[in-house]
Structure formats: structure tokens, C-alpha cells
Amino acid sequence: MKKHVLFIQGGGGEEDYTADAKLVASLQEVLGETYLVHYPFLPEEPEPDFGRKKQIDREISLLNGPIILVGHSLGASMLLKYLSESQIRKKIAGLFVISTPFWSGDEDWKQGLKLNQDFADKLPKNLPVFLYHSQDDEVVPFDNLEFYTQNLPQAIVRKLLKGGHQLNNDLSIVAKDILSL
């Protein structure tokens, strides 16, 4: 039986989906045939969280067995929001978040993206969490990683020197961590 990986894209448009498809292909290639990486297109909906929590819940409900969650950029932050604010009915085997923005500020459009202050306490117990961020990320500042490092002390943190926001479209480091579970 194949192991299921659900990859949640960054951004919300087709351009972001196409860009992240390269990450998905890299991940699937290294994981091999015993894993199936699911990559649904999640369009932005007119909701404060762009409809992400509802979309993630729907995608998780379609999968059987333990699920490995991988998110990039906005998708990574929305996985954290979903896991900390929703009733989780499926076994989540691991959480792997890449280039994760920390949403702060008073702008109206950010309010539905922000994590609750106690988000870390609300994550499923004993959930393996892995954080990845490149120091030369040109989209999400590297110092956003510090927020997550402080709030998720149990997480394994991978600080990468190079790779930019897309980690050079190479998720072999993420795949190796998934394979280590």
C-alpha cells in the first residue's frame, strides 16, 4: 500500500501552482513508488483565509491511512493554521513546511492568515514537525523562520544557505526526512 503525501501549494494562482509543481515532481522522484504525492490545485476563494482550511480539510478527507503533509510558503502557513484550529480526524504522520511566512501586521487581508498565539499548543500531540528555509529566500524573509523555531522547539530545523524561495526546485532534503519517519 502506498503512503500518502499531501502537498499544499504556495500562493493561490495558476502561476504559483505551476511553479510548485516542480517541487512536487522533485519530491515524488526521490520518494519513489512507495509514496504517492497528491497535489490538488487550490484556487483563492473570497474568504479571509482564501478558503484554505476548508480546502485542506476536503483533501485530507479523500485520503486513507496516515498522511504526510508538506506545504510551501502560504501553503505551509495554512497547514499550521489548519492543524492548530481544526478537529483532526485522520492520522497525520508528519508535517514538513518550507519557506513559511509569519503573518503579522494590521492589514485586513492578513487577518485570516494569522496564527493564534497558542497555535503550537493546539497542534496534534507527538506530531513530527520539520522546518525548511533558505537564507537567500527572496520572497519570505529568512528571519520568519525564527518565529517558528521559538514556538516549535520540538521541530527539526533545516537552515539552508542557498536555494531561494523554491529551494532550487529540489526537495531531496525534504524527501530524506520523510523517508526517515
Tab-separated table of N, CA and C in Angstrom:
chain	number	residue	atom	x	y	z
A	1	MET	N	0.834	-1.184	0.000
A	1	MET	CA	0.000	0.000	0.000
A	1	MET	C	0.882	1.251	0.000
A	2	LYS	N	0.547	2.190	-0.861
A	2	LYS	CA	1.336	3.414	-0.964
A	2	LYS	C	1.086	4.328	0.229
A	3	LYS	N	2.117	5.078	0.585
A	3	LYS	CA	1.993	6.080	1.629
A	3	LYS	C	1.588	7.394	0.970
A	4	HIS	N	0.680	8.113	1.625
A	4	HIS	CA	0.130	9.330	1.039
A	4	HIS	C	0.827	10.584	1.560
A	5	VAL	N	1.214	11.438	0.615
A	5	VAL	CA	1.776	12.745	0.906
A	5	VAL	C	0.852	13.766	0.253
A	6	LEU	N	0.396	14.736	1.029
A	6	LEU	CA	-0.436	15.817	0.503
A	6	LEU	C	0.417	17.078	0.483
A	7	PHE	N	0.620	17.626	-0.706
A	7	PHE	CA	1.424	18.835	-0.880
A	7	PHE	C	0.476	20.009	-1.108
A	8	ILE	N	0.617	21.058	-0.270
A	8	ILE	CA	-0.209	22.255	-0.374
A	8	ILE	C	0.641	23.384	-0.939
A	9	GLN	N	0.195	23.914	-2.055
A	9	GLN	CA	0.933	24.927	-2.810
A	9	GLN	C	1.059	26.251	-2.077
A	10	GLY	N	2.038	27.017	-2.493
A	10	GLY	CA	2.147	28.400	-2.076
A	10	GLY	C	1.260	29.248	-2.967
A	11	GLY	N	0.911	30.432	-2.526
A	11	GLY	CA	0.074	31.312	-3.335
A	11	GLY	C	-1.263	30.687	-3.667
A	12	GLY	N	-1.939	31.240	-4.646
A	12	GLY	CA	-3.245	30.726	-4.978
A	12	GLY	C	-3.539	30.674	-6.459
A	13	GLY	N	-2.676	31.260	-7.242
A	13	GLY	CA	-2.956	31.291	-8.667
A	13	GLY	C	-2.323	30.143	-9.425
A	14	GLU	N	-2.660	30.065	-10.683
A	14	GLU	CA	-2.112	29.006	-11.534
A	14	GLU	C	-0.601	29.132	-11.677
A	15	GLU	N	-0.091	30.368	-11.674
A	15	GLU	CA	1.355	30.575	-11.776
A	15	GLU	C	2.082	29.949	-10.577
A	16	ASP	N	1.527	30.152	-9.376
A	16	ASP	CA	2.114	29.562	-8.167
A	16	ASP	C	2.006	28.039	-8.209
A	17	TYR	N	0.866	27.539	-8.669
A	17	TYR	CA	0.645	26.096	-8.762
A	17	TYR	C	1.662	25.478	-9.729
A	18	THR	N	1.864	26.124	-10.859
A	18	THR	CA	2.822	25.624	-11.857
A	18	THR	C	4.238	25.654	-11.304
A	19	ALA	N	4.589	26.726	-10.600
A	19	ALA	CA	5.940	26.832	-10.018
A	19	ALA	C	6.169	25.721	-8.998
A	20	ASP	N	5.182	25.472	-8.151
A	20	ASP	CA	5.344	24.450	-7.111
A	20	ASP	C	5.257	23.029	-7.660
A	21	ALA	N	4.729	22.866	-8.862
A	21	ALA	CA	4.686	21.532	-9.484
A	21	ALA	C	6.096	20.966	-9.639
A	22	LYS	N	7.081	21.831	-9.812
A	22	LYS	CA	8.477	21.374	-9.904
A	22	LYS	C	8.952	20.813	-8.565
A	23	LEU	N	8.501	21.417	-7.470
A	23	LEU	CA	8.832	20.905	-6.141
A	23	LEU	C	8.194	19.531	-5.939
A	24	VAL	N	6.947	19.411	-6.350
A	24	VAL	CA	6.227	18.148	-6.214
A	24	VAL	C	6.915	17.045	-7.015
A	25	ALA	N	7.317	17.371	-8.237
A	25	ALA	CA	7.991	16.376	-9.089
A	25	ALA	C	9.300	15.920	-8.448
A	26	SER	N	10.041	16.852	-7.882
A	26	SER	CA	11.299	16.519	-7.206
A	26	SER	C	11.040	15.609	-6.014
A	27	LEU	N	10.029	15.936	-5.236
A	27	LEU	CA	9.686	15.151	-4.056
A	27	LEU	C	9.270	13.737	-4.451
A	28	GLN	N	8.393	13.629	-5.438
A	28	GLN	CA	7.920	12.322	-5.873
A	28	GLN	C	9.059	11.464	-6.411
A	29	GLU	N	9.963	12.089	-7.152
A	29	GLU	CA	11.084	11.345	-7.731
A	29	GLU	C	11.963	10.716	-6.649
A	30	VAL	N	12.280	11.474	-5.616
A	30	VAL	CA	13.151	10.950	-4.562
A	30	VAL	C	12.404	9.954	-3.669
A	31	LEU	N	11.137	10.209	-3.391
A	31	LEU	CA	10.370	9.299	-2.531
A	31	LEU	C	10.140	7.950	-3.204
A	32	GLY	N	9.989	7.944	-4.490
A	32	GLY	CA	9.828	6.693	-5.205
A	32	GLY	C	8.414	6.154	-5.212
A	33	GLU	N	8.281	4.927	-5.684
A	33	GLU	CA	6.980	4.317	-5.962
A	33	GLU	C	6.163	3.959	-4.728
A	34	THR	N	6.790	3.881	-3.560
A	34	THR	CA	6.009	3.509	-2.376
A	34	THR	C	5.237	4.699	-1.798
A	35	TYR	N	5.470	5.891	-2.337
A	35	TYR	CA	4.766	7.095	-1.899
A	35	TYR	C	3.974	7.665	-3.068
A	36	LEU	N	2.830	8.238	-2.754
A	36	LEU	CA	2.033	8.928	-3.757
A	36	LEU	C	1.841	10.367	-3.277
A	37	VAL	N	2.384	11.301	-4.050
A	37	VAL	CA	2.274	12.708	-3.687
A	37	VAL	C	1.041	13.282	-4.385
A	38	HIS	N	0.088	13.727	-3.590
A	38	HIS	CA	-1.142	14.342	-4.092
A	38	HIS	C	-0.905	15.849	-4.153
A	39	TYR	N	-1.293	16.445	-5.274
A	39	TYR	CA	-1.050	17.870	-5.470
A	39	TYR	C	-2.289	18.534	-6.082
A	40	PRO	N	-3.283	18.822	-5.252
A	40	PRO	CA	-4.504	19.449	-5.771
A	40	PRO	C	-4.301	20.950	-6.021
A	41	PHE	N	-4.960	21.463	-7.035
A	41	PHE	CA	-4.968	22.911	-7.267
A	41	PHE	C	-5.947	23.537	-6.290
A	42	LEU	N	-5.490	24.510	-5.519
A	42	LEU	CA	-6.334	25.185	-4.535
A	42	LEU	C	-6.462	26.660	-4.925
A	43	PRO	N	-7.542	27.022	-5.601
A	43	PRO	CA	-7.708	28.416	-6.012
A	43	PRO	C	-8.048	29.299	-4.822
A	44	GLU	N	-7.727	30.586	-4.949
A	44	GLU	CA	-8.089	31.523	-3.889
A	44	GLU	C	-9.595	31.730	-3.917
A	45	GLU	N	-10.198	31.596	-2.759
A	45	GLU	CA	-11.625	31.839	-2.614
A	45	GLU	C	-11.808	33.145	-1.848
A	46	PRO	N	-12.969	33.777	-1.974
A	46	PRO	CA	-13.196	35.072	-1.309
A	46	PRO	C	-13.507	34.911	0.181
A	47	GLU	N	-12.570	34.327	0.899
A	47	GLU	CA	-12.687	34.152	2.345
A	47	GLU	C	-11.410	34.703	2.978
A	48	PRO	N	-11.458	35.046	4.272
A	48	PRO	CA	-10.264	35.630	4.903
A	48	PRO	C	-9.017	34.744	4.816
A	49	ASP	N	-9.195	33.420	4.786
A	49	ASP	CA	-8.033	32.519	4.664
A	49	ASP	C	-7.920	31.956	3.246
A	50	PHE	N	-8.570	32.623	2.286
A	50	PHE	CA	-8.605	32.211	0.873
A	50	PHE	C	-9.262	30.841	0.691
A	51	GLY	N	-9.980	30.373	1.718
A	51	GLY	CA	-10.643	29.080	1.654
A	51	GLY	C	-9.737	27.905	1.961
A	52	ARG	N	-8.514	28.182	2.396
A	52	ARG	CA	-7.522	27.120	2.559
A	52	ARG	C	-7.894	26.073	3.611
A	53	LYS	N	-8.365	26.483	4.773
A	53	LYS	CA	-8.678	25.491	5.808
A	53	LYS	C	-9.726	24.509	5.309
A	54	LYS	N	-10.756	25.008	4.668
A	54	LYS	CA	-11.813	24.156	4.120
A	54	LYS	C	-11.248	23.255	3.016
A	55	GLN	N	-10.406	23.800	2.152
A	55	GLN	CA	-9.824	23.033	1.048
A	55	GLN	C	-8.901	21.930	1.577
A	56	ILE	N	-8.072	22.265	2.552
A	56	ILE	CA	-7.156	21.277	3.130
A	56	ILE	C	-7.956	20.151	3.787
A	57	ASP	N	-8.993	20.526	4.525
A	57	ASP	CA	-9.828	19.516	5.174
A	57	ASP	C	-10.436	18.566	4.139
A	58	ARG	N	-10.927	19.122	3.046
A	58	ARG	CA	-11.520	18.295	1.992
A	58	ARG	C	-10.482	17.336	1.405
A	59	GLU	N	-9.299	17.819	1.121
A	59	GLU	CA	-8.253	16.977	0.518
A	59	GLU	C	-7.805	15.873	1.472
A	60	ILE	N	-7.674	16.196	2.745
A	60	ILE	CA	-7.288	15.183	3.740
A	60	ILE	C	-8.373	14.115	3.847
A	61	SER	N	-9.627	14.533	3.787
A	61	SER	CA	-10.725	13.566	3.916
A	61	SER	C	-10.750	12.550	2.777
A	62	LEU	N	-10.143	12.859	1.657
A	62	LEU	CA	-10.133	11.959	0.498
A	62	LEU	C	-9.073	10.861	0.608
A	63	LEU	N	-8.165	10.981	1.579
A	63	LEU	CA	-7.048	10.042	1.684
A	63	LEU	C	-7.266	9.050	2.815
A	64	ASN	N	-6.733	7.854	2.632
A	64	ASN	CA	-6.817	6.805	3.652
A	64	ASN	C	-5.449	6.560	4.269
A	65	GLY	N	-5.463	6.124	5.515
A	65	GLY	CA	-4.214	5.815	6.200
A	65	GLY	C	-3.528	7.074	6.698
A	66	PRO	N	-2.358	6.913	7.310
A	66	PRO	CA	-1.599	8.066	7.789
A	66	PRO	C	-1.214	8.982	6.621
A	67	ILE	N	-1.244	10.275	6.872
A	67	ILE	CA	-0.980	11.263	5.834
A	67	ILE	C	0.214	12.106	6.229
A	68	ILE	N	1.102	12.315	5.290
A	68	ILE	CA	2.241	13.210	5.470
A	68	ILE	C	1.874	14.522	4.793
A	69	LEU	N	1.978	15.616	5.521
A	69	LEU	CA	1.630	16.928	4.989
A	69	LEU	C	2.887	17.718	4.669
A	70	VAL	N	2.915	18.283	3.465
A	70	VAL	CA	4.019	19.134	3.030
A	70	VAL	C	3.401	20.419	2.500
A	71	GLY	N	3.924	21.544	2.941
A	71	GLY	CA	3.419	22.820	2.450
A	71	GLY	C	4.545	23.757	2.102
A	72	HIS	N	4.298	24.570	1.086
A	72	HIS	CA	5.281	25.563	0.655
A	72	HIS	C	4.685	26.956	0.802
A	73	SER	N	5.422	27.846	1.430
A	73	SER	CA	5.074	29.256	1.551
A	73	SER	C	3.683	29.426	2.169
A	74	LEU	N	2.753	30.071	1.466
A	74	LEU	CA	1.400	30.238	2.004
A	74	LEU	C	0.805	28.896	2.386
A	75	GLY	N	1.042	27.877	1.582
A	75	GLY	CA	0.524	26.540	1.888
A	75	GLY	C	1.059	26.005	3.199
A	76	ALA	N	2.320	26.307	3.496
A	76	ALA	CA	2.927	25.866	4.758
A	76	ALA	C	2.256	26.554	5.941
A	77	SER	N	2.064	27.854	5.842
A	77	SER	CA	1.423	28.567	6.952
A	77	SER	C	-0.031	28.137	7.118
A	78	MET	N	-0.686	27.807	6.020
A	78	MET	CA	-2.082	27.365	6.110
A	78	MET	C	-2.193	25.958	6.687
A	79	LEU	N	-1.198	25.107	6.469
A	79	LEU	CA	-1.202	23.805	7.140
A	79	LEU	C	-1.088	23.982	8.643
A	80	LEU	N	-0.223	24.870	9.091
A	80	LEU	CA	-0.098	25.139	10.525
A	80	LEU	C	-1.412	25.688	11.086
A	81	LYS	N	-2.034	26.580	10.349
A	81	LYS	CA	-3.313	27.148	10.788
A	81	LYS	C	-4.384	26.059	10.848
A	82	TYR	N	-4.461	25.254	9.814
A	82	TYR	CA	-5.449	24.179	9.781
A	82	TYR	C	-5.245	23.212	10.947
A	83	LEU	N	-4.027	22.749	11.135
A	83	LEU	CA	-3.756	21.757	12.182
A	83	LEU	C	-3.988	22.301	13.587
A	84	SER	N	-3.806	23.603	13.762
A	84	SER	CA	-3.965	24.184	15.098
A	84	SER	C	-5.376	24.698	15.375
A	85	GLU	N	-6.223	24.758	14.351
A	85	GLU	CA	-7.565	25.314	14.547
A	85	GLU	C	-8.691	24.348	14.179
A	86	SER	N	-8.352	23.177	13.689
A	86	SER	CA	-9.378	22.246	13.221
A	86	SER	C	-9.359	20.961	14.030
A	87	GLN	N	-10.476	20.270	14.011
A	87	GLN	CA	-10.525	18.949	14.620
A	87	GLN	C	-9.952	17.972	13.598
A	88	ILE	N	-8.862	17.335	13.952
A	88	ILE	CA	-8.165	16.440	13.039
A	88	ILE	C	-8.729	15.032	13.222
A	89	ARG	N	-9.274	14.487	12.152
A	89	ARG	CA	-9.907	13.180	12.215
A	89	ARG	C	-9.050	12.077	11.599
A	90	LYS	N	-7.961	12.439	11.001
A	90	LYS	CA	-7.075	11.452	10.367
A	90	LYS	C	-5.714	11.491	11.050
A	91	LYS	N	-4.974	10.415	10.925
A	91	LYS	CA	-3.623	10.339	11.483
A	91	LYS	C	-2.682	11.126	10.574
A	92	ILE	N	-2.035	12.126	11.148
A	92	ILE	CA	-1.036	12.906	10.425
A	92	ILE	C	0.324	12.372	10.862
A	93	ALA	N	1.061	11.806	9.919
A	93	ALA	CA	2.337	11.147	10.229
A	93	ALA	C	3.500	12.123	10.333
A	94	GLY	N	3.370	13.297	9.739
A	94	GLY	CA	4.444	14.279	9.802
A	94	GLY	C	4.040	15.551	9.092
A	95	LEU	N	4.654	16.649	9.497
A	95	LEU	CA	4.413	17.963	8.907
A	95	LEU	C	5.744	18.537	8.452
A	96	PHE	N	5.814	18.899	7.183
A	96	PHE	CA	7.038	19.415	6.566
A	96	PHE	C	6.690	20.746	5.922
A	97	VAL	N	7.205	21.843	6.497
A	97	VAL	CA	6.852	23.172	5.997
A	97	VAL	C	8.090	23.893	5.475
A	98	ILE	N	7.914	24.489	4.300
A	98	ILE	CA	9.020	25.059	3.534
A	98	ILE	C	8.767	26.541	3.289
A	99	SER	N	9.762	27.378	3.585
A	99	SER	CA	9.676	28.819	3.302
A	99	SER	C	8.389	29.415	3.865
A	100	THR	N	8.167	29.188	5.139
A	100	THR	CA	6.887	29.529	5.777
A	100	THR	C	6.846	30.986	6.227
A	101	PRO	N	5.886	31.760	5.714
A	101	PRO	CA	5.763	33.140	6.183
A	101	PRO	C	5.123	33.206	7.559
A	102	PHE	N	5.551	34.179	8.334
A	102	PHE	CA	4.900	34.502	9.599
A	102	PHE	C	4.076	35.751	9.330
A	103	TRP	N	2.761	35.622	9.397
A	103	TRP	CA	1.862	36.724	9.084
A	103	TRP	C	1.687	37.608	10.310
A	104	SER	N	2.015	38.875	10.161
A	104	SER	CA	1.838	39.855	11.235
A	104	SER	C	1.364	41.160	10.604
A	105	GLY	N	1.000	42.083	11.437
A	105	GLY	CA	0.539	43.371	10.926
A	105	GLY	C	-0.974	43.493	11.033
A	106	ASP	N	-1.458	44.703	10.792
A	106	ASP	CA	-2.873	45.001	10.970
A	106	ASP	C	-3.666	45.062	9.671
A	107	GLU	N	-3.019	44.805	8.546
A	107	GLU	CA	-3.727	44.871	7.276
A	107	GLU	C	-4.882	43.867	7.267
A	108	ASP	N	-6.020	44.297	6.753
A	108	ASP	CA	-7.209	43.444	6.743
A	108	ASP	C	-6.951	42.112	6.048
A	109	TRP	N	-6.231	42.122	4.937
A	109	TRP	CA	-6.056	40.894	4.152
A	109	TRP	C	-5.232	39.835	4.886
A	110	LYS	N	-4.469	40.234	5.897
A	110	LYS	CA	-3.644	39.281	6.652
A	110	LYS	C	-4.385	38.617	7.810
A	111	GLN	N	-5.494	39.174	8.225
A	111	GLN	CA	-6.145	38.701	9.454
A	111	GLN	C	-6.561	37.229	9.379
A	112	GLY	N	-7.033	36.772	8.255
A	112	GLY	CA	-7.446	35.385	8.117
A	112	GLY	C	-6.286	34.408	7.955
A	113	LEU	N	-5.078	34.941	7.815
A	113	LEU	CA	-3.891	34.106	7.631
A	113	LEU	C	-3.099	33.931	8.921
A	114	LYS	N	-3.317	34.812	9.872
A	114	LYS	CA	-2.539	34.803	11.104
A	114	LYS	C	-2.835	33.572	11.958
A	115	LEU	N	-1.794	33.102	12.615
A	115	LEU	CA	-1.934	32.003	13.567
A	115	LEU	C	-2.392	32.548	14.916
A	116	ASN	N	-3.150	31.755	15.641
A	116	ASN	CA	-3.475	32.123	17.011
A	116	ASN	C	-2.211	32.083	17.852
A	117	GLN	N	-2.186	32.868	18.896
A	117	GLN	CA	-0.997	32.954	19.734
A	117	GLN	C	-0.591	31.591	20.305
A	118	ASP	N	-1.568	30.747	20.601
A	118	ASP	CA	-1.285	29.438	21.196
A	118	ASP	C	-1.278	28.312	20.156
A	119	PHE	N	-1.012	28.643	18.892
A	119	PHE	CA	-1.109	27.649	17.828
A	119	PHE	C	-0.264	26.408	18.100
A	120	ALA	N	0.918	26.586	18.642
A	120	ALA	CA	1.824	25.444	18.856
A	120	ALA	C	1.228	24.442	19.841
A	121	ASP	N	0.514	24.940	20.836
A	121	ASP	CA	-0.117	24.060	21.829
A	121	ASP	C	-1.296	23.288	21.242
A	122	LYS	N	-1.841	23.758	20.162
A	122	LYS	CA	-3.034	23.148	19.562
A	122	LYS	C	-2.700	22.137	18.464
A	123	LEU	N	-1.434	22.019	18.097
A	123	LEU	CA	-1.055	21.032	17.082
A	123	LEU	C	-1.228	19.626	17.642
A	124	PRO	N	-1.484	18.642	16.777
A	124	PRO	CA	-1.603	17.263	17.268
A	124	PRO	C	-0.375	16.859	18.089
A	125	LYS	N	-0.628	16.174	19.176
A	125	LYS	CA	0.464	15.736	20.057
A	125	LYS	C	1.362	14.747	19.331
A	126	ASN	N	2.648	14.807	19.618
A	126	ASN	CA	3.662	13.912	19.053
A	126	ASN	C	3.766	13.999	17.534
A	127	LEU	N	3.375	15.121	16.963
A	127	LEU	CA	3.482	15.319	15.523
A	127	LEU	C	4.920	15.683	15.159
A	128	PRO	N	5.586	14.880	14.328
A	128	PRO	CA	6.914	15.274	13.859
A	128	PRO	C	6.784	16.509	12.951
A	129	VAL	N	7.536	17.557	13.279
A	129	VAL	CA	7.491	18.803	12.515
A	129	VAL	C	8.896	19.111	12.010
A	130	PHE	N	8.976	19.426	10.717
A	130	PHE	CA	10.239	19.777	10.082
A	130	PHE	C	10.069	21.140	9.420
A	131	LEU	N	11.030	22.026	9.642
A	131	LEU	CA	11.020	23.378	9.082
A	131	LEU	C	12.203	23.544	8.134
A	132	TYR	N	11.940	24.123	6.966
A	132	TYR	CA	12.990	24.356	5.967
A	132	TYR	C	12.914	25.805	5.498
A	133	HIS	N	14.065	26.468	5.444
A	133	HIS	CA	14.098	27.841	4.939
A	133	HIS	C	15.497	28.143	4.428
A	134	SER	N	15.538	28.774	3.293
A	134	SER	CA	16.813	29.146	2.685
A	134	SER	C	17.172	30.581	3.072
A	135	GLN	N	18.429	30.786	3.393
A	135	GLN	CA	18.879	32.118	3.804
A	135	GLN	C	18.761	33.133	2.675
A	136	ASP	N	18.750	32.670	1.428
A	136	ASP	CA	18.645	33.598	0.299
A	136	ASP	C	17.230	33.633	-0.291
A	137	ASP	N	16.233	33.302	0.533
A	137	ASP	CA	14.836	33.359	0.093
A	137	ASP	C	14.504	34.811	-0.251
A	138	GLU	N	14.090	35.034	-1.481
A	138	GLU	CA	13.805	36.381	-1.960
A	138	GLU	C	12.333	36.778	-1.773
A	139	VAL	N	11.506	35.867	-1.269
A	139	VAL	CA	10.077	36.139	-1.100
A	139	VAL	C	9.707	36.223	0.380
A	140	VAL	N	10.053	35.208	1.152
A	140	VAL	CA	9.763	35.175	2.584
A	140	VAL	C	11.088	35.373	3.325
A	141	PRO	N	11.237	36.466	4.052
A	141	PRO	CA	12.498	36.723	4.738
A	141	PRO	C	12.910	35.567	5.653
A	142	PHE	N	14.192	35.285	5.657
A	142	PHE	CA	14.740	34.187	6.448
A	142	PHE	C	14.415	34.336	7.926
A	143	ASP	N	14.312	35.570	8.429
A	143	ASP	CA	14.051	35.759	9.859
A	143	ASP	C	12.646	35.298	10.271
A	144	ASN	N	11.755	35.014	9.303
A	144	ASN	CA	10.458	34.432	9.647
A	144	ASN	C	10.632	33.063	10.295
A	145	LEU	N	11.701	32.370	9.922
A	145	LEU	CA	11.984	31.047	10.494
A	145	LEU	C	12.178	31.134	12.005
A	146	GLU	N	12.723	32.231	12.490
A	146	GLU	CA	12.992	32.389	13.924
A	146	GLU	C	11.704	32.295	14.740
A	147	PHE	N	10.613	32.865	14.245
A	147	PHE	CA	9.333	32.778	14.943
A	147	PHE	C	8.943	31.321	15.140
A	148	TYR	N	9.048	30.532	14.089
A	148	TYR	CA	8.659	29.129	14.166
A	148	TYR	C	9.627	28.314	15.011
A	149	THR	N	10.893	28.638	14.942
A	149	THR	CA	11.894	27.945	15.750
A	149	THR	C	11.616	28.152	17.236
A	150	GLN	N	11.255	29.375	17.608
A	150	GLN	CA	10.962	29.679	19.011
A	150	GLN	C	9.666	29.023	19.480
A	151	ASN	N	8.661	28.991	18.616
A	151	ASN	CA	7.357	28.463	19.007
A	151	ASN	C	7.228	26.955	18.863
A	152	LEU	N	8.098	26.358	18.078
A	152	LEU	CA	8.066	24.911	17.860
A	152	LEU	C	9.427	24.308	18.210
A	153	PRO	N	9.790	24.340	19.500
A	153	PRO	CA	11.124	23.872	19.877
A	153	PRO	C	11.360	22.395	19.585
A	154	GLN	N	10.291	21.623	19.415
A	154	GLN	CA	10.431	20.205	19.105
A	154	GLN	C	10.732	19.967	17.630
A	155	ALA	N	10.589	20.989	16.803
A	155	ALA	CA	10.762	20.838	15.361
A	155	ALA	C	12.228	20.617	14.992
A	156	ILE	N	12.410	19.876	13.932
A	156	ILE	CA	13.734	19.742	13.328
A	156	ILE	C	13.837	20.856	12.308
A	157	VAL	N	14.878	21.666	12.429
A	157	VAL	CA	15.029	22.868	11.613
A	157	VAL	C	16.178	22.676	10.631
A	158	ARG	N	15.889	22.928	9.365
A	158	ARG	CA	16.892	22.844	8.305
A	158	ARG	C	17.098	24.253	7.736
A	159	LYS	N	18.179	24.900	8.173
A	159	LYS	CA	18.548	26.219	7.654
A	159	LYS	C	19.474	25.995	6.467
A	160	LEU	N	19.011	26.415	5.298
A	160	LEU	CA	19.754	26.180	4.073
A	160	LEU	C	20.470	27.460	3.645
A	161	LEU	N	21.701	27.338	3.200
A	161	LEU	CA	22.448	28.510	2.760
A	161	LEU	C	21.902	29.079	1.463
A	162	LYS	N	21.597	28.199	0.516
A	162	LYS	CA	21.152	28.652	-0.808
A	162	LYS	C	19.969	27.827	-1.261
A	163	GLY	N	19.262	28.375	-2.210
A	163	GLY	CA	18.127	27.680	-2.795
A	163	GLY	C	16.969	28.607	-3.112
A	164	GLY	N	16.989	29.811	-2.525
A	164	GLY	CA	15.903	30.740	-2.778
A	164	GLY	C	14.581	30.246	-2.236
A	165	HIS	N	13.541	30.900	-2.669
A	165	HIS	CA	12.197	30.575	-2.181
A	165	HIS	C	11.759	29.180	-2.613
A	166	GLN	N	12.218	28.738	-3.763
A	166	GLN	CA	11.813	27.439	-4.307
A	166	GLN	C	12.827	26.336	-4.018
A	167	LEU	N	13.824	26.607	-3.184
A	167	LEU	CA	14.868	25.623	-2.846
A	167	LEU	C	15.483	24.994	-4.104
A	168	ASN	N	15.664	25.813	-5.121
A	168	ASN	CA	16.215	25.352	-6.405
A	168	ASN	C	15.405	24.196	-6.989
A	169	ASN	N	14.118	24.162	-6.669
A	169	ASN	CA	13.216	23.095	-7.146
A	169	ASN	C	13.736	21.708	-6.809
A	170	ASP	N	14.404	21.602	-5.669
A	170	ASP	CA	14.994	20.338	-5.237
A	170	ASP	C	14.558	20.047	-3.798
A	171	LEU	N	13.648	19.109	-3.657
A	171	LEU	CA	13.168	18.753	-2.323
A	171	LEU	C	13.769	17.443	-1.830
A	172	SER	N	14.960	17.131	-2.286
A	172	SER	CA	15.594	15.885	-1.834
A	172	SER	C	15.817	15.893	-0.330
A	173	ILE	N	16.122	17.041	0.256
A	173	ILE	CA	16.321	17.111	1.716
A	173	ILE	C	15.002	16.807	2.452
A	174	VAL	N	13.890	17.287	1.903
A	174	VAL	CA	12.585	17.006	2.494
A	174	VAL	C	12.259	15.523	2.335
A	175	ALA	N	12.506	14.996	1.156
A	175	ALA	CA	12.243	13.561	0.911
A	175	ALA	C	13.036	12.670	1.860
A	176	LYS	N	14.283	13.019	2.083
A	176	LYS	CA	15.101	12.207	3.004
A	176	LYS	C	14.518	12.235	4.408
A	177	ASP	N	14.014	13.380	4.838
A	177	ASP	CA	13.390	13.465	6.154
A	177	ASP	C	12.096	12.665	6.205
A	178	ILE	N	11.311	12.715	5.144
A	178	ILE	CA	10.083	11.914	5.090
A	178	ILE	C	10.437	10.428	5.168
A	179	LEU	N	11.435	10.024	4.427
A	179	LEU	CA	11.840	8.619	4.431
A	179	LEU	C	12.358	8.159	5.799
A	180	SER	N	12.796	9.119	6.628
A	180	SER	CA	13.336	8.781	7.949
A	180	SER	C	12.232	8.515	8.975
A	181	LEU	N	10.987	8.838	8.652
A	181	LEU	CA	9.886	8.639	9.616
A	181	LEU	C	9.680	7.176	9.901
